[in-house]
Amino acid sequence: LSLGNRYDCACFMAHQVAEKALKAGMYAICGLSQENLKHHQLSGHAWNLSLERPVLTDGLSTLTRSLESYYLDTRYPNRHAGPTTIPSDVFTSEQAREARESAKSILEMMQ
């Protein structure tokens, strides 16, 4: 999932996997409102799921917290220090690996 050295892309894709899995889980368990369909906050999706399935609360909270910032930070240079810093210079292989594992865990929880 590292896409060569594009660890920023790998982190963003992990966020996307987690978001789609959480939305599918909400659709199956409690329904998916138009508001939830439009936003990308993983913690909000996890919270909605935990209202219906409290057993998911701790695991989802921890996993989504680690992925939350990747929606914006991996794509926008102005989210980082310095005028010439770009996302591909910021993210590491370790972050990409951890993001992949978190997304995989979320996907497995939703299956």
PDB file of C-alpha atoms in Angstrom:
ATOM      1  CA  LEU A   1       0.000   0.000   0.000  1.00  0.00           C
ATOM      2  CA  SER A   2       2.975   2.351   0.068  1.00  0.00           C
ATOM      3  CA  LEU A   3       2.748   3.355  -3.630  1.00  0.00           C
ATOM      4  CA  GLY A   4       6.503   3.609  -3.936  1.00  0.00           C
ATOM      5  CA  ASN A   5       7.590   6.462  -1.707  1.00  0.00           C
ATOM      6  CA  ARG A   6       4.202   8.199  -1.801  1.00  0.00           C
ATOM      7  CA  TYR A   7       3.387   7.508   1.811  1.00  0.00           C
ATOM      8  CA  ASP A   8       1.026  10.480   1.811  1.00  0.00           C
ATOM      9  CA  CYS A   9      -1.130   8.732  -0.802  1.00  0.00           C
ATOM     10  CA  ALA A  10      -1.054   5.482   1.140  1.00  0.00           C
ATOM     11  CA  CYS A  11      -2.243   7.278   4.289  1.00  0.00           C
ATOM     12  CA  PHE A  12      -5.020   9.037   2.381  1.00  0.00           C
ATOM     13  CA  MET A  13      -6.185   5.772   0.825  1.00  0.00           C
ATOM     14  CA  ALA A  14      -6.218   4.127   4.252  1.00  0.00           C
ATOM     15  CA  HIS A  15      -8.503   6.943   5.435  1.00  0.00           C
ATOM     16  CA  GLN A  16     -10.754   6.312   2.443  1.00  0.00           C
ATOM     17  CA  VAL A  17     -10.940   2.563   3.151  1.00  0.00           C
ATOM     18  CA  ALA A  18     -11.875   3.288   6.760  1.00  0.00           C
ATOM     19  CA  GLU A  19     -14.460   5.907   5.768  1.00  0.00           C
ATOM     20  CA  LYS A  20     -16.160   3.610   3.267  1.00  0.00           C
ATOM     21  CA  ALA A  21     -16.157   0.712   5.746  1.00  0.00           C
ATOM     22  CA  LEU A  22     -17.672   2.873   8.499  1.00  0.00           C
ATOM     23  CA  LYS A  23     -20.333   4.241   6.167  1.00  0.00           C
ATOM     24  CA  ALA A  24     -21.187   0.700   5.038  1.00  0.00           C
ATOM     25  CA  GLY A  25     -21.413  -0.331   8.690  1.00  0.00           C
ATOM     26  CA  MET A  26     -23.725   2.569   9.477  1.00  0.00           C
ATOM     27  CA  TYR A  27     -25.850   1.762   6.445  1.00  0.00           C
ATOM     28  CA  ALA A  28     -26.222  -1.849   7.612  1.00  0.00           C
ATOM     29  CA  ILE A  29     -26.632  -1.205  11.355  1.00  0.00           C
ATOM     30  CA  CYS A  30     -28.408   2.111  11.838  1.00  0.00           C
ATOM     31  CA  GLY A  31     -28.933   3.725   8.459  1.00  0.00           C
ATOM     32  CA  LEU A  32     -26.970   6.445   6.748  1.00  0.00           C
ATOM     33  CA  SER A  33     -28.341   9.979   6.823  1.00  0.00           C
ATOM     34  CA  GLN A  34     -27.604  12.573   4.164  1.00  0.00           C
ATOM     35  CA  GLU A  35     -25.530  14.472   6.720  1.00  0.00           C
ATOM     36  CA  ASN A  36     -23.370  11.422   7.459  1.00  0.00           C
ATOM     37  CA  LEU A  37     -23.062  10.669   3.788  1.00  0.00           C
ATOM     38  CA  LYS A  38     -21.487  14.064   3.118  1.00  0.00           C
ATOM     39  CA  HIS A  39     -18.914  14.348   5.894  1.00  0.00           C
ATOM     40  CA  HIS A  40     -15.567  12.611   6.224  1.00  0.00           C
ATOM     41  CA  GLN A  41     -14.970  12.664   9.979  1.00  0.00           C
ATOM     42  CA  LEU A  42     -14.166   9.118  10.960  1.00  0.00           C
ATOM     43  CA  SER A  43     -14.702   9.825  14.649  1.00  0.00           C
ATOM     44  CA  GLY A  44     -18.247  11.006  13.926  1.00  0.00           C
ATOM     45  CA  HIS A  45     -19.028   7.849  11.997  1.00  0.00           C
ATOM     46  CA  ALA A  46     -17.506   5.728  14.774  1.00  0.00           C
ATOM     47  CA  TRP A  47     -19.567   7.568  17.381  1.00  0.00           C
ATOM     48  CA  ASN A  48     -22.794   6.933  15.436  1.00  0.00           C
ATOM     49  CA  LEU A  49     -21.964   3.243  15.209  1.00  0.00           C
ATOM     50  CA  SER A  50     -21.074   2.997  18.886  1.00  0.00           C
ATOM     51  CA  LEU A  51     -24.514   4.353  19.818  1.00  0.00           C
ATOM     52  CA  GLU A  52     -26.028   1.269  18.199  1.00  0.00           C
ATOM     53  CA  ARG A  53     -23.230  -1.172  19.080  1.00  0.00           C
ATOM     54  CA  PRO A  54     -21.485  -0.054  22.285  1.00  0.00           C
ATOM     55  CA  VAL A  55     -19.033  -2.950  22.022  1.00  0.00           C
ATOM     56  CA  LEU A  56     -17.420  -1.114  19.080  1.00  0.00           C
ATOM     57  CA  THR A  57     -16.757   2.099  21.030  1.00  0.00           C
ATOM     58  CA  ASP A  58     -13.209   1.624  22.311  1.00  0.00           C
ATOM     59  CA  GLY A  59     -11.759  -0.119  19.272  1.00  0.00           C
ATOM     60  CA  LEU A  60     -13.241   2.260  16.722  1.00  0.00           C
ATOM     61  CA  SER A  61     -12.352   5.339  18.731  1.00  0.00           C
ATOM     62  CA  THR A  62      -8.679   4.389  18.875  1.00  0.00           C
ATOM     63  CA  LEU A  63      -8.462   3.305  15.238  1.00  0.00           C
ATOM     64  CA  THR A  64     -10.266   6.325  13.809  1.00  0.00           C
ATOM     65  CA  ARG A  65      -8.227   8.759  15.895  1.00  0.00           C
ATOM     66  CA  SER A  66      -5.058   7.526  14.225  1.00  0.00           C
ATOM     67  CA  LEU A  67      -6.491   8.084  10.725  1.00  0.00           C
ATOM     68  CA  GLU A  68      -8.537  11.253  11.195  1.00  0.00           C
ATOM     69  CA  SER A  69      -6.000  13.830  10.016  1.00  0.00           C
ATOM     70  CA  TYR A  70      -5.107  11.977   6.836  1.00  0.00           C
ATOM     71  CA  TYR A  71      -8.156  13.279   4.985  1.00  0.00           C
ATOM     72  CA  LEU A  72      -6.705  16.799   4.718  1.00  0.00           C
ATOM     73  CA  ASP A  73      -3.070  16.602   5.816  1.00  0.00           C
ATOM     74  CA  THR A  74      -2.116  14.188   3.045  1.00  0.00           C
ATOM     75  CA  ARG A  75      -3.392  16.453   0.297  1.00  0.00           C
ATOM     76  CA  TYR A  76      -2.874  20.083   1.221  1.00  0.00           C
ATOM     77  CA  PRO A  77       0.561  21.727   1.599  1.00  0.00           C
ATOM     78  CA  ASN A  78      -0.815  24.557   3.732  1.00  0.00           C
ATOM     79  CA  ARG A  79      -1.471  21.991   6.482  1.00  0.00           C
ATOM     80  CA  HIS A  80       2.292  21.707   7.109  1.00  0.00           C
ATOM     81  CA  ALA A  81       5.029  24.013   8.363  1.00  0.00           C
ATOM     82  CA  GLY A  82       7.045  25.929   5.831  1.00  0.00           C
ATOM     83  CA  PRO A  83       6.049  27.421   2.500  1.00  0.00           C
ATOM     84  CA  THR A  84       7.810  24.728   0.467  1.00  0.00           C
ATOM     85  CA  THR A  85       6.747  21.679   2.481  1.00  0.00           C
ATOM     86  CA  ILE A  86       4.501  19.306   0.585  1.00  0.00           C
ATOM     87  CA  PRO A  87       2.684  16.214   1.888  1.00  0.00           C
ATOM     88  CA  SER A  88       4.954  13.763   0.051  1.00  0.00           C
ATOM     89  CA  ASP A  89       7.876  15.152   2.094  1.00  0.00           C
ATOM     90  CA  VAL A  90       6.109  14.723   5.423  1.00  0.00           C
ATOM     91  CA  PHE A  91       4.704  11.200   5.698  1.00  0.00           C
ATOM     92  CA  THR A  92       6.777   8.123   6.479  1.00  0.00           C
ATOM     93  CA  SER A  93       6.646   4.429   5.671  1.00  0.00           C
ATOM     94  CA  GLU A  94       5.829   3.757   9.331  1.00  0.00           C
ATOM     95  CA  GLN A  95       2.810   6.067   9.181  1.00  0.00           C
ATOM     96  CA  ALA A  96       1.656   4.360   5.978  1.00  0.00           C
ATOM     97  CA  ARG A  97       2.051   0.927   7.571  1.00  0.00           C
ATOM     98  CA  GLU A  98       0.147   1.947  10.707  1.00  0.00           C
ATOM     99  CA  ALA A  99      -2.594   3.594   8.632  1.00  0.00           C
ATOM    100  CA  ARG A 100      -2.960   0.446   6.560  1.00  0.00           C
ATOM    101  CA  GLU A 101      -3.249  -1.707   9.683  1.00  0.00           C
ATOM    102  CA  SER A 102      -5.832   0.624  11.236  1.00  0.00           C
ATOM    103  CA  ALA A 103      -7.916   0.680   8.061  1.00  0.00           C
ATOM    104  CA  LYS A 104      -7.696  -3.098   7.798  1.00  0.00           C
ATOM    105  CA  SER A 105      -8.880  -3.481  11.397  1.00  0.00           C
ATOM    106  CA  ILE A 106     -11.815  -1.140  10.824  1.00  0.00           C
ATOM    107  CA  LEU A 107     -12.778  -3.010   7.670  1.00  0.00           C
ATOM    108  CA  GLU A 108     -12.667  -6.325   9.540  1.00  0.00           C
ATOM    109  CA  MET A 109     -14.815  -4.912  12.373  1.00  0.00           C
ATOM    110  CA  MET A 110     -17.449  -3.841   9.871  1.00  0.00           C
ATOM    111  CA  GLN A 111     -17.640  -7.201   8.083  1.00  0.00           C
TER     112      GLN A 111
END
